Amino acid sequence: INAFSNRASFVAEKLAEYRPDVIGFQEVRPHMRDWLEENLKDYTVIGTGRGEDFQDESNVVAFRTDKFIAMALDTFWLSDTPNVPGSRFTTDQSDNPRICTCAVLLVRDTTKRLRVYNTHLDHEGPVARIQGIEMVLARIAADEERYAKTPLVLMGDFNEEPGGIVARAIDMESDGLVDTTREIPVTFHGYHPETGASKIDYIY
């Protein structure tokens, strides 16, 4: 009953209701990616899968085509070899590769830009999670020189509740990133909110 095919219409309904300018998706499997491209008529969907063959799950970014043009797109792997598809950290990471999708969007008919970083940290290894977020923060810092004074959004599934090592790393190592979801108590419940729920997803 929880299959994506049974939830897709609800996803479409909510997106039509809110009409967000930019969306960061998580755990998008290839058939879900196909559905997004077919059904989000007003959006451009960008990003690639995390696997060695660029398949498997992805952290795609969608943006309203009438508002933005994609200036740049990059995917890197959260690993010791970030440009090697399908690579992983050799510490306590799960078998799943993890990625960060980076995009620079140009606001149409202006010179304004927006940097978007959409990531998914490991669900098993706390060391891999801190390694992953530090890689993402390092990438954000490096991009500061290339895209000076360009606003940014960092979002994703951090697989960690508020106050953990990931949040502390962001607070210590970033310049002014603010958790805009701090008033949202729950983002994950595994379809059973009555038996347990937590907050593991964030938008900074």
CSV table of C-alpha atoms in Angstrom, one decimal, residues 14-16 18-26 36 40 42-47 59-73 101-108 112-119 151-156 180-181 202-204:
chain,number,residue,atom,x,y,z
A,14,LYS,CA,1.0,18.7,-2.8
A,15,LEU,CA,3.4,20.1,-5.3
A,16,ALA,CA,0.6,21.7,-7.3
A,18,TYR,CA,2.6,24.8,-2.9
A,19,ARG,CA,4.2,25.4,-6.3
A,20,PRO,CA,7.7,25.6,-4.8
A,21,ASP,CA,10.4,27.3,-6.9
A,22,VAL,CA,13.0,24.7,-6.1
A,23,ILE,CA,12.6,21.2,-4.8
A,24,GLY,CA,15.3,18.8,-3.4
A,25,PHE,CA,14.1,15.2,-3.7
A,26,GLN,CA,15.5,12.2,-1.8
A,36,LEU,CA,8.8,13.4,-12.0
A,40,LEU,CA,6.1,18.0,-13.3
A,42,ASP,CA,6.4,23.3,-15.1
A,43,TYR,CA,9.8,22.0,-13.8
A,44,THR,CA,13.2,21.0,-15.0
A,45,VAL,CA,14.6,18.0,-13.2
A,46,ILE,CA,18.4,17.7,-12.9
A,47,GLY,CA,20.8,15.3,-11.2
A,59,ASN,CA,19.0,13.4,-5.0
A,60,VAL,CA,17.6,15.2,-8.0
A,61,VAL,CA,16.8,18.9,-7.9
A,62,ALA,CA,13.8,20.3,-9.7
A,63,PHE,CA,13.3,24.0,-10.4
A,64,ARG,CA,10.5,26.0,-12.1
A,65,THR,CA,11.5,26.4,-15.7
A,66,ASP,CA,9.7,29.8,-16.0
A,67,LYS,CA,11.8,31.2,-13.1
A,68,PHE,CA,15.3,29.7,-13.5
A,69,ILE,CA,17.9,28.6,-16.0
A,70,ALA,CA,20.5,26.0,-14.9
A,71,MET,CA,24.0,27.6,-15.1
A,72,ALA,CA,25.9,24.7,-13.6
A,73,LEU,CA,25.3,21.2,-12.4
A,101,THR,CA,23.9,17.3,-6.2
A,102,CYS,CA,25.1,20.8,-6.7
A,103,ALA,CA,23.4,23.3,-9.0
A,104,VAL,CA,23.7,27.0,-9.7
A,105,LEU,CA,20.5,28.5,-11.0
A,106,LEU,CA,20.1,31.9,-12.8
A,107,VAL,CA,16.9,33.8,-12.1
A,108,ARG,CA,15.5,34.5,-15.6
A,112,LYS,CA,20.7,37.0,-9.7
A,113,ARG,CA,21.9,33.5,-8.9
A,114,LEU,CA,21.1,30.7,-6.4
A,115,ARG,CA,23.3,27.9,-5.3
A,116,VAL,CA,21.6,24.6,-4.4
A,117,TYR,CA,23.2,21.7,-2.5
A,118,ASN,CA,21.1,18.6,-2.1
A,119,THR,CA,22.6,15.7,-0.2
A,151,PRO,CA,22.8,33.0,-1.8
A,152,LEU,CA,22.7,29.2,-1.2
A,153,VAL,CA,20.4,26.5,0.1
A,154,LEU,CA,21.7,23.3,1.7
A,155,MET,CA,19.2,20.6,2.1
A,156,GLY,CA,18.8,16.9,2.4
A,180,THR,CA,14.7,27.0,8.3
A,181,THR,CA,13.0,23.7,9.4
A,202,TYR,CA,16.7,19.7,6.8
A,203,ILE,CA,16.7,22.9,4.7
A,204,TYR,CA,19.4,25.4,5.6
